[in-house]
Amino acid sequence: MKLLLSISVLFLSITLQAQTYAPYTGNKANETKVSKPTKNKDENSKPVIAEKTQIEELKKPTGDFQDLMNKAVEQFNQKDYRKAESFYTRALDVSTEETAWRALLSRATLYGIMKDDKKAIADLTTAIDSGNTPEKQLAMMYMQRARIEAKNKNMDYACNDVAKAKALGLPDVLTQGVECK
């Protein structure tokens, strides 16, 4: 087993070494000095047209909101959270004031799974402050933010959000998990 592992490491290191190149030093075969090729100034000023990569596609703020949300859910289900984050962000970029809360809530949930509590709280706060979130979802957002704050031991903020969620009509069953006095 150790022999097999050693051979694998050896081949991997050889492969990595083979992909590195020595710096260009000229033609030593006939001992004439050759400089590196230079580009014309005209070539430098012209933009290079290349094929679009997936990353460029993900960054473009175009597309149908619902289509982008569906793509984000697909990536989320495949556990490709970075792509899902990109699709949620693109959906947010093309959203209307009435639909932005959906992208923010979805992305905040994703950030929660990714354990990026600061970004999750920021998205939830943006959605809450927007004034366009329906009351039922608003109560759930307050509760989601309260759970994150409680996890981070910010009980004053957490309890304040629980009180707001209850004032919006969230049942006591859904406010469990955050102990407030």
Coordinates of N, CA and C in Angstrom, one line a residue:
M1 N 0.8 -1.2 0.0 CA 0.0 0.0 0.0 C 0.9 1.3 0.0
K2 N 1.9 1.2 0.8 CA 2.9 2.4 0.9 C 3.6 2.5 -0.4
L3 N 3.9 1.4 -1.1 CA 4.6 1.5 -2.4 C 3.7 2.1 -3.4
L4 N 2.4 1.7 -3.4 CA 1.5 2.3 -4.4 C 1.3 3.8 -4.1
L5 N 1.2 4.2 -2.9 CA 1.1 5.6 -2.5 C 2.3 6.4 -2.9
S6 N 3.5 5.8 -2.7 CA 4.8 6.5 -3.1 C 4.8 6.6 -4.6
I7 N 4.4 5.6 -5.3 CA 4.5 5.7 -6.8 C 3.5 6.8 -7.3
S8 N 2.3 6.9 -6.7 CA 1.3 7.9 -7.1 C 1.9 9.3 -6.8
V9 N 2.5 9.5 -5.7 CA 3.1 10.8 -5.4 C 4.2 11.1 -6.3
L10 N 5.0 10.1 -6.7 CA 6.1 10.4 -7.6 C 5.6 10.8 -9.0
F11 N 4.6 10.1 -9.5 CA 4.0 10.4 -10.8 C 3.3 11.8 -10.7
L12 N 2.7 12.1 -9.6 CA 2.1 13.5 -9.5 C 3.1 14.6 -9.5
S13 N 4.2 14.4 -8.8 CA 5.3 15.4 -8.8 C 5.9 15.5 -10.1
I14 N 6.1 14.4 -10.8 CA 6.7 14.5 -12.2 C 5.8 15.2 -13.1
T15 N 4.5 14.9 -13.0 CA 3.5 15.6 -13.8 C 3.5 17.1 -13.6
L16 N 3.5 17.5 -12.3 CA 3.6 18.9 -12.0 C 4.8 19.6 -12.5
Q17 N 6.0 18.9 -12.3 CA 7.2 19.4 -12.8 C 7.3 19.6 -14.3
A18 N 6.7 18.6 -15.0 CA 6.7 18.7 -16.4 C 5.9 19.8 -17.0
Q19 N 5.0 20.4 -16.2 CA 4.1 21.5 -16.7 C 4.7 22.8 -16.4
T20 N 5.9 22.9 -15.8 CA 6.5 24.2 -15.6 C 7.6 24.4 -16.7
Y21 N 7.8 25.6 -17.1 CA 8.7 25.9 -18.2 C 9.8 26.9 -17.7
A22 N 11.0 26.7 -18.3 CA 12.1 27.5 -18.0 C 11.8 28.9 -18.6
P23 N 12.4 29.9 -18.1 CA 12.2 31.2 -18.7 C 12.9 31.3 -20.0
Y24 N 12.4 32.1 -21.0 CA 12.9 32.2 -22.3 C 14.3 33.0 -22.2
T25 N 15.3 32.4 -22.7 CA 16.6 33.0 -22.7 C 17.3 33.2 -24.0
G26 N 16.6 32.8 -25.1 CA 17.2 33.0 -26.4 C 17.6 31.7 -27.0
N27 N 18.3 31.7 -28.1 CA 18.7 30.5 -28.8 C 20.1 30.3 -28.6
K28 N 20.4 29.3 -27.8 CA 21.8 29.0 -27.4 C 22.5 28.0 -28.4
A29 N 21.7 27.4 -29.3 CA 22.2 26.4 -30.2 C 23.2 27.0 -31.1
N30 N 23.0 28.2 -31.6 CA 24.0 28.8 -32.5 C 24.6 30.0 -31.8
E31 N 24.5 30.2 -30.5 CA 25.1 31.2 -29.7 C 24.8 32.6 -30.2
T32 N 23.6 32.8 -30.8 CA 23.2 34.2 -31.2 C 22.2 34.6 -30.1
K33 N 22.3 35.8 -29.8 CA 21.3 36.4 -28.8 C 20.0 36.7 -29.5
V34 N 19.0 36.2 -28.9 CA 17.6 36.4 -29.5 C 16.8 37.0 -28.4
S35 N 16.1 38.1 -28.7 CA 15.3 38.7 -27.7 C 13.9 38.2 -27.7
K36 N 13.2 38.4 -26.7 CA 11.8 38.0 -26.7 C 11.0 38.7 -27.7
P37 N 10.0 38.0 -28.3 CA 9.2 38.7 -29.4 C 8.5 39.9 -28.7
T38 N 8.4 41.0 -29.4 CA 7.6 42.1 -28.9 C 6.4 42.3 -29.8
K39 N 5.4 42.9 -29.2 CA 4.1 43.1 -29.8 C 4.1 44.5 -30.4
N40 N 3.4 44.7 -31.5 CA 3.2 46.0 -32.0 C 2.3 46.8 -31.1
K41 N 2.4 48.1 -31.1 CA 1.6 48.9 -30.3 C 0.1 48.8 -30.7
D42 N -0.1 48.6 -32.0 CA -1.4 48.4 -32.6 C -2.1 47.2 -32.0
E43 N -1.3 46.1 -31.8 CA -1.9 44.9 -31.3 C -2.3 45.0 -29.9
N44 N -1.6 45.8 -29.1 CA -1.9 46.0 -27.7 C -3.2 46.8 -27.5
S45 N -3.5 47.7 -28.5 CA -4.6 48.6 -28.3 C -5.9 47.9 -28.8
K46 N -5.8 46.8 -29.5 CA -7.0 46.1 -30.0 C -7.5 45.1 -28.9
P47 N -8.8 45.1 -28.6 CA -9.3 44.2 -27.6 C -9.2 42.7 -28.2
V48 N -8.9 41.8 -27.4 CA -8.9 40.4 -27.7 C -10.2 39.8 -27.5
I49 N -10.8 39.2 -28.5 CA -12.1 38.6 -28.4 C -11.9 37.1 -28.1
A50 N -12.4 36.7 -27.0 CA -12.2 35.3 -26.6 C -13.6 34.7 -26.3
E51 N -13.6 33.4 -26.2 CA -14.8 32.7 -25.9 C -15.2 33.1 -24.5
K52 N -16.5 33.2 -24.2 CA -17.0 33.5 -22.9 C -16.9 32.3 -22.0
T53 N -16.4 32.5 -20.8 CA -16.3 31.5 -19.8 C -17.5 31.4 -19.0
Q54 N -17.6 30.3 -18.2 CA -18.8 30.2 -17.3 C -18.8 31.3 -16.3
I55 N -17.6 31.7 -15.8 CA -17.6 32.7 -14.8 C -18.2 34.0 -15.4
E56 N -17.8 34.4 -16.6 CA -18.3 35.6 -17.2 C -19.8 35.5 -17.4
E57 N -20.3 34.3 -17.7 CA -21.7 34.1 -17.9 C -22.5 34.3 -16.6
L58 N -21.8 33.8 -15.5 CA -22.5 33.9 -14.2 C -22.5 35.4 -13.7
K59 N -21.6 36.2 -14.1 CA -21.5 37.6 -13.7 C -22.4 38.5 -14.4
K60 N -22.9 38.1 -15.6 CA -23.7 39.0 -16.4 C -25.1 39.3 -15.7
P61 N -25.4 40.6 -15.5 CA -26.7 40.9 -14.9 C -27.9 40.9 -15.9
T62 N -28.0 39.9 -16.7 CA -29.1 39.8 -17.6 C -29.8 38.5 -17.4
G63 N -31.0 38.4 -17.9 CA -31.8 37.2 -17.8 C -33.1 37.4 -17.1
D64 N -33.9 36.4 -17.1 CA -35.2 36.4 -16.5 C -35.0 36.0 -15.0
F65 N -35.7 36.8 -14.2 CA -35.6 36.6 -12.7 C -35.9 35.2 -12.3
Q66 N -37.1 34.7 -12.8 CA -37.5 33.3 -12.4 C -36.5 32.3 -12.9
D67 N -36.0 32.5 -14.1 CA -35.1 31.5 -14.7 C -33.8 31.5 -13.9
L68 N -33.3 32.6 -13.5 CA -32.1 32.7 -12.6 C -32.3 32.1 -11.3
M69 N -33.5 32.3 -10.7 CA -33.8 31.7 -9.4 C -33.9 30.2 -9.5
N70 N -34.4 29.7 -10.6 CA -34.5 28.2 -10.9 C -33.1 27.6 -11.0
K71 N -32.2 28.3 -11.7 CA -30.9 27.9 -11.9 C -30.1 27.8 -10.6
A72 N -30.4 28.8 -9.7 CA -29.8 28.9 -8.4 C -30.2 27.7 -7.6
V73 N -31.5 27.4 -7.6 CA -32.0 26.3 -6.9 C -31.4 25.0 -7.4
E74 N -31.2 24.8 -8.7 CA -30.6 23.6 -9.2 C -29.1 23.5 -8.7
Q75 N -28.4 24.6 -8.7 CA -27.0 24.6 -8.2 C -27.0 24.3 -6.7
F76 N -28.0 24.9 -6.0 CA -28.1 24.6 -4.5 C -28.3 23.2 -4.3
N77 N -29.2 22.6 -5.0 CA -29.5 21.1 -4.8 C -28.3 20.2 -5.2
Q78 N -27.5 20.7 -6.0 CA -26.3 20.0 -6.4 C -25.1 20.3 -5.4
K79 N -25.4 21.1 -4.5 CA -24.4 21.6 -3.5 C -23.2 22.3 -4.1
D80 N -23.5 23.0 -5.2 CA -22.5 23.9 -5.8 C -22.9 25.3 -5.3
Y81 N -22.5 25.6 -4.1 CA -23.0 26.8 -3.4 C -22.5 28.1 -4.0
R82 N -21.3 28.1 -4.6 CA -20.7 29.3 -5.2 C -21.5 29.7 -6.5
K83 N -21.8 28.7 -7.3 CA -22.6 29.0 -8.5 C -24.0 29.4 -8.1
A84 N -24.6 28.8 -7.0 CA -25.9 29.2 -6.6 C -25.9 30.6 -6.1
E85 N -24.9 31.0 -5.4 CA -24.7 32.4 -4.9 C -24.7 33.3 -6.1
S86 N -23.9 33.0 -7.1 CA -23.8 33.8 -8.3 C -25.2 34.0 -9.0
F87 N -25.9 32.9 -9.1 CA -27.3 33.0 -9.7 C -28.2 33.8 -8.9
Y88 N -28.2 33.7 -7.6 CA -29.0 34.5 -6.7 C -28.7 36.0 -6.8
T89 N -27.4 36.2 -6.9 CA -26.9 37.6 -7.1 C -27.4 38.2 -8.4
R90 N -27.3 37.4 -9.5 CA -27.8 37.9 -10.8 C -29.3 38.1 -10.8
A91 N -30.0 37.2 -10.1 CA -31.4 37.3 -10.0 C -31.8 38.6 -9.2
L92 N -31.0 38.9 -8.2 CA -31.2 40.2 -7.5 C -30.9 41.4 -8.4
D93 N -29.9 41.3 -9.2 CA -29.6 42.4 -10.1 C -30.7 42.7 -11.1
V94 N -31.5 41.7 -11.5 CA -32.5 41.9 -12.5 C -33.9 41.9 -11.9
S95 N -34.0 41.8 -10.5 CA -35.3 41.8 -9.9 C -35.9 43.2 -9.8
T96 N -37.2 43.1 -9.6 CA -38.0 44.4 -9.3 C -38.0 44.6 -7.8
E97 N -38.5 45.7 -7.4 CA -38.6 46.0 -6.0 C -39.5 45.0 -5.3
E98 N -40.5 44.5 -6.0 CA -41.4 43.5 -5.5 C -40.9 42.1 -5.4
T99 N -39.8 41.8 -6.2 CA -39.3 40.4 -6.1 C -37.9 40.3 -5.5
A100 N -37.3 41.4 -5.2 CA -36.0 41.4 -4.6 C -35.9 40.6 -3.3
W101 N -36.9 40.7 -2.5 CA -36.9 40.0 -1.2 C -36.7 38.5 -1.4
R102 N -37.2 37.9 -2.5 CA -37.1 36.5 -2.7 C -35.7 36.1 -2.9
A103 N -35.0 36.9 -3.7 CA -33.5 36.6 -4.0 C -32.7 36.8 -2.7
L104 N -33.0 37.9 -2.0 CA -32.3 38.2 -0.7 C -32.5 37.1 0.3
L105 N -33.8 36.6 0.5 CA -34.1 35.6 1.4 C -33.4 34.3 1.0
S106 N -33.4 33.9 -0.2 CA -32.8 32.7 -0.7 C -31.3 32.8 -0.5
R107 N -30.7 33.9 -0.9 CA -29.2 34.0 -0.7 C -28.8 34.0 0.7
A108 N -29.6 34.7 1.6 CA -29.4 34.7 3.0 C -29.4 33.2 3.6
T109 N -30.4 32.4 3.1 CA -30.4 31.0 3.6 C -29.2 30.3 3.1
L110 N -28.8 30.5 1.9 CA -27.5 29.9 1.4 C -26.3 30.3 2.2
Y111 N -26.2 31.6 2.5 CA -25.1 32.1 3.4 C -25.1 31.4 4.7
G112 N -26.3 31.2 5.2 CA -26.5 30.5 6.5 C -25.9 29.1 6.4
I113 N -26.2 28.4 5.3 CA -25.6 27.0 5.1 C -24.1 27.1 5.0
M114 N -23.7 28.1 4.3 CA -22.2 28.3 4.1 C -21.5 28.8 5.3
K115 N -22.3 29.1 6.4 CA -21.7 29.6 7.7 C -21.1 31.0 7.5
D116 N -21.7 31.8 6.7 CA -21.3 33.2 6.5 C -22.4 34.0 7.1
D117 N -22.3 34.1 8.4 CA -23.4 34.8 9.2 C -23.5 36.3 8.9
K118 N -22.4 36.9 8.7 CA -22.4 38.4 8.4 C -23.2 38.7 7.1
K119 N -22.9 37.9 6.1 CA -23.6 38.1 4.8 C -25.1 37.8 4.9
A120 N -25.4 36.7 5.6 CA -26.8 36.3 5.8 C -27.5 37.4 6.5
I121 N -27.0 37.9 7.6 CA -27.6 39.0 8.3 C -27.8 40.3 7.4
A122 N -26.8 40.6 6.7 CA -26.9 41.7 5.8 C -28.0 41.6 4.8
D123 N -28.1 40.4 4.1 CA -29.2 40.2 3.2 C -30.6 40.2 3.9
L124 N -30.7 39.6 5.0 CA -32.0 39.6 5.7 C -32.3 41.1 6.1
T125 N -31.4 41.8 6.6 CA -31.6 43.2 7.0 C -32.0 44.1 5.8
T126 N -31.4 43.9 4.6 CA -31.8 44.6 3.4 C -33.2 44.2 3.0
A127 N -33.6 43.0 3.1 CA -34.9 42.6 2.7 C -35.9 43.1 3.7
I128 N -35.6 43.1 5.0 CA -36.5 43.6 6.0 C -36.7 45.1 5.8
D129 N -35.7 45.8 5.6 CA -35.7 47.3 5.5 C -36.3 47.8 4.1
S130 N -36.4 46.9 3.2 CA -36.9 47.3 1.8 C -38.3 47.8 1.8
G131 N -39.2 47.2 2.7 CA -40.6 47.6 2.8 C -41.4 46.9 1.8
N132 N -40.9 46.0 1.0 CA -41.6 45.3 -0.1 C -41.9 43.9 0.2
T133 N -41.4 43.4 1.4 CA -41.6 42.0 1.8 C -42.9 41.8 2.4
P134 N -43.7 40.8 1.9 CA -45.0 40.5 2.5 C -44.8 40.2 4.0
E135 N -45.9 40.5 4.8 CA -45.8 40.3 6.2 C -45.4 38.9 6.7
K136 N -46.0 37.9 6.1 CA -45.8 36.5 6.5 C -44.3 36.2 6.3
Q137 N -43.7 36.6 5.2 CA -42.3 36.3 4.9 C -41.4 37.2 5.8
L138 N -41.9 38.4 6.1 CA -41.2 39.3 6.9 C -41.0 38.8 8.3
A139 N -42.0 38.2 8.8 CA -42.0 37.6 10.2 C -40.9 36.4 10.2
M140 N -40.9 35.6 9.1 CA -40.0 34.5 9.0 C -38.5 35.1 8.9
M141 N -38.4 36.2 8.2 CA -37.0 36.8 8.1 C -36.5 37.3 9.4
Y142 N -37.4 37.9 10.2 CA -37.0 38.3 11.5 C -36.6 37.1 12.4
M143 N -37.3 36.0 12.3 CA -37.0 34.9 13.0 C -35.7 34.2 12.6
Q144 N -35.5 34.2 11.3 CA -34.2 33.6 10.8 C -33.0 34.5 11.2
R145 N -33.2 35.8 11.2 CA -32.1 36.7 11.7 C -31.9 36.5 13.2
A146 N -33.0 36.3 13.9 CA -32.9 36.1 15.4 C -32.1 34.8 15.7
R147 N -32.4 33.8 15.0 CA -31.6 32.5 15.2 C -30.1 32.7 14.9
I148 N -29.8 33.4 13.9 CA -28.4 33.7 13.6 C -27.8 34.5 14.7
E149 N -28.5 35.6 15.1 CA -28.0 36.4 16.2 C -27.8 35.6 17.5
A150 N -28.8 34.8 17.8 CA -28.7 34.0 19.0 C -27.5 33.0 19.0
K151 N -27.3 32.4 17.8 CA -26.1 31.5 17.6 C -24.8 32.3 17.9
N152 N -24.8 33.5 17.6 CA -23.6 34.4 17.8 C -23.6 35.1 19.1
K153 N -24.5 34.7 20.0 CA -24.6 35.2 21.4 C -25.0 36.7 21.4
N154 N -25.7 37.2 20.4 CA -26.2 38.6 20.4 C -27.7 38.6 20.8
M155 N -27.9 38.3 22.1 CA -29.3 38.0 22.5 C -30.2 39.2 22.5
D156 N -29.6 40.4 22.7 CA -30.5 41.6 22.6 C -31.1 41.8 21.3
Y157 N -30.3 41.6 20.2 CA -30.8 41.7 18.9 C -31.7 40.5 18.6
A158 N -31.4 39.3 19.0 CA -32.2 38.2 18.8 C -33.6 38.3 19.4
C159 N -33.6 38.7 20.6 CA -34.9 38.9 21.3 C -35.7 40.0 20.7
N160 N -35.1 41.0 20.3 CA -35.8 42.1 19.6 C -36.5 41.6 18.3
D161 N -35.7 40.8 17.5 CA -36.3 40.2 16.3 C -37.4 39.2 16.6
V162 N -37.3 38.5 17.6 CA -38.3 37.5 18.0 C -39.6 38.3 18.3
A163 N -39.5 39.4 19.1 CA -40.6 40.2 19.4 C -41.3 40.8 18.2
K164 N -40.5 41.2 17.2 CA -41.1 41.7 16.0 C -41.8 40.6 15.2
A165 N -41.2 39.4 15.2 CA -41.8 38.3 14.4 C -43.1 37.9 15.1
K166 N -43.2 37.9 16.4 CA -44.5 37.6 17.1 C -45.5 38.7 16.8
A167 N -45.1 40.0 16.8 CA -46.0 41.1 16.5 C -46.6 41.0 15.1
L168 N -45.8 40.4 14.2 CA -46.3 40.2 12.9 C -47.2 39.0 12.7
G169 N -47.4 38.2 13.8 CA -48.3 37.1 13.8 C -47.7 35.7 13.7
L170 N -46.4 35.7 13.9 CA -45.7 34.4 13.8 C -46.1 33.5 15.0
P171 N -46.6 32.3 14.8 CA -47.0 31.5 16.0 C -45.8 31.2 16.9
D172 N -46.1 30.9 18.2 CA -45.1 30.6 19.1 C -44.3 29.3 18.8
V173 N -44.9 28.4 18.1 CA -44.3 27.2 17.7 C -43.1 27.5 16.8
L174 N -43.2 28.5 15.9 CA -42.1 28.9 15.0 C -41.1 29.8 15.6
T175 N -41.3 30.2 16.8 CA -40.3 31.1 17.5 C -39.5 30.3 18.5
Q176 N -39.6 29.0 18.6 CA -38.8 28.2 19.5 C -37.4 28.2 19.1
G177 N -36.5 28.0 20.0 CA -35.1 27.9 19.8 C -34.3 29.2 20.1
V178 N -35.0 30.2 20.4 CA -34.4 31.5 20.9 C -35.0 31.8 22.2
E179 N -34.2 31.7 23.3 CA -34.7 31.9 24.6 C -34.5 33.3 25.0
C180 N -35.7 34.0 25.2 CA -35.7 35.4 25.6 C -36.4 35.5 26.9
K181 N -36.0 36.5 27.7 CA -36.6 36.7 29.0 C -37.8 37.6 28.9

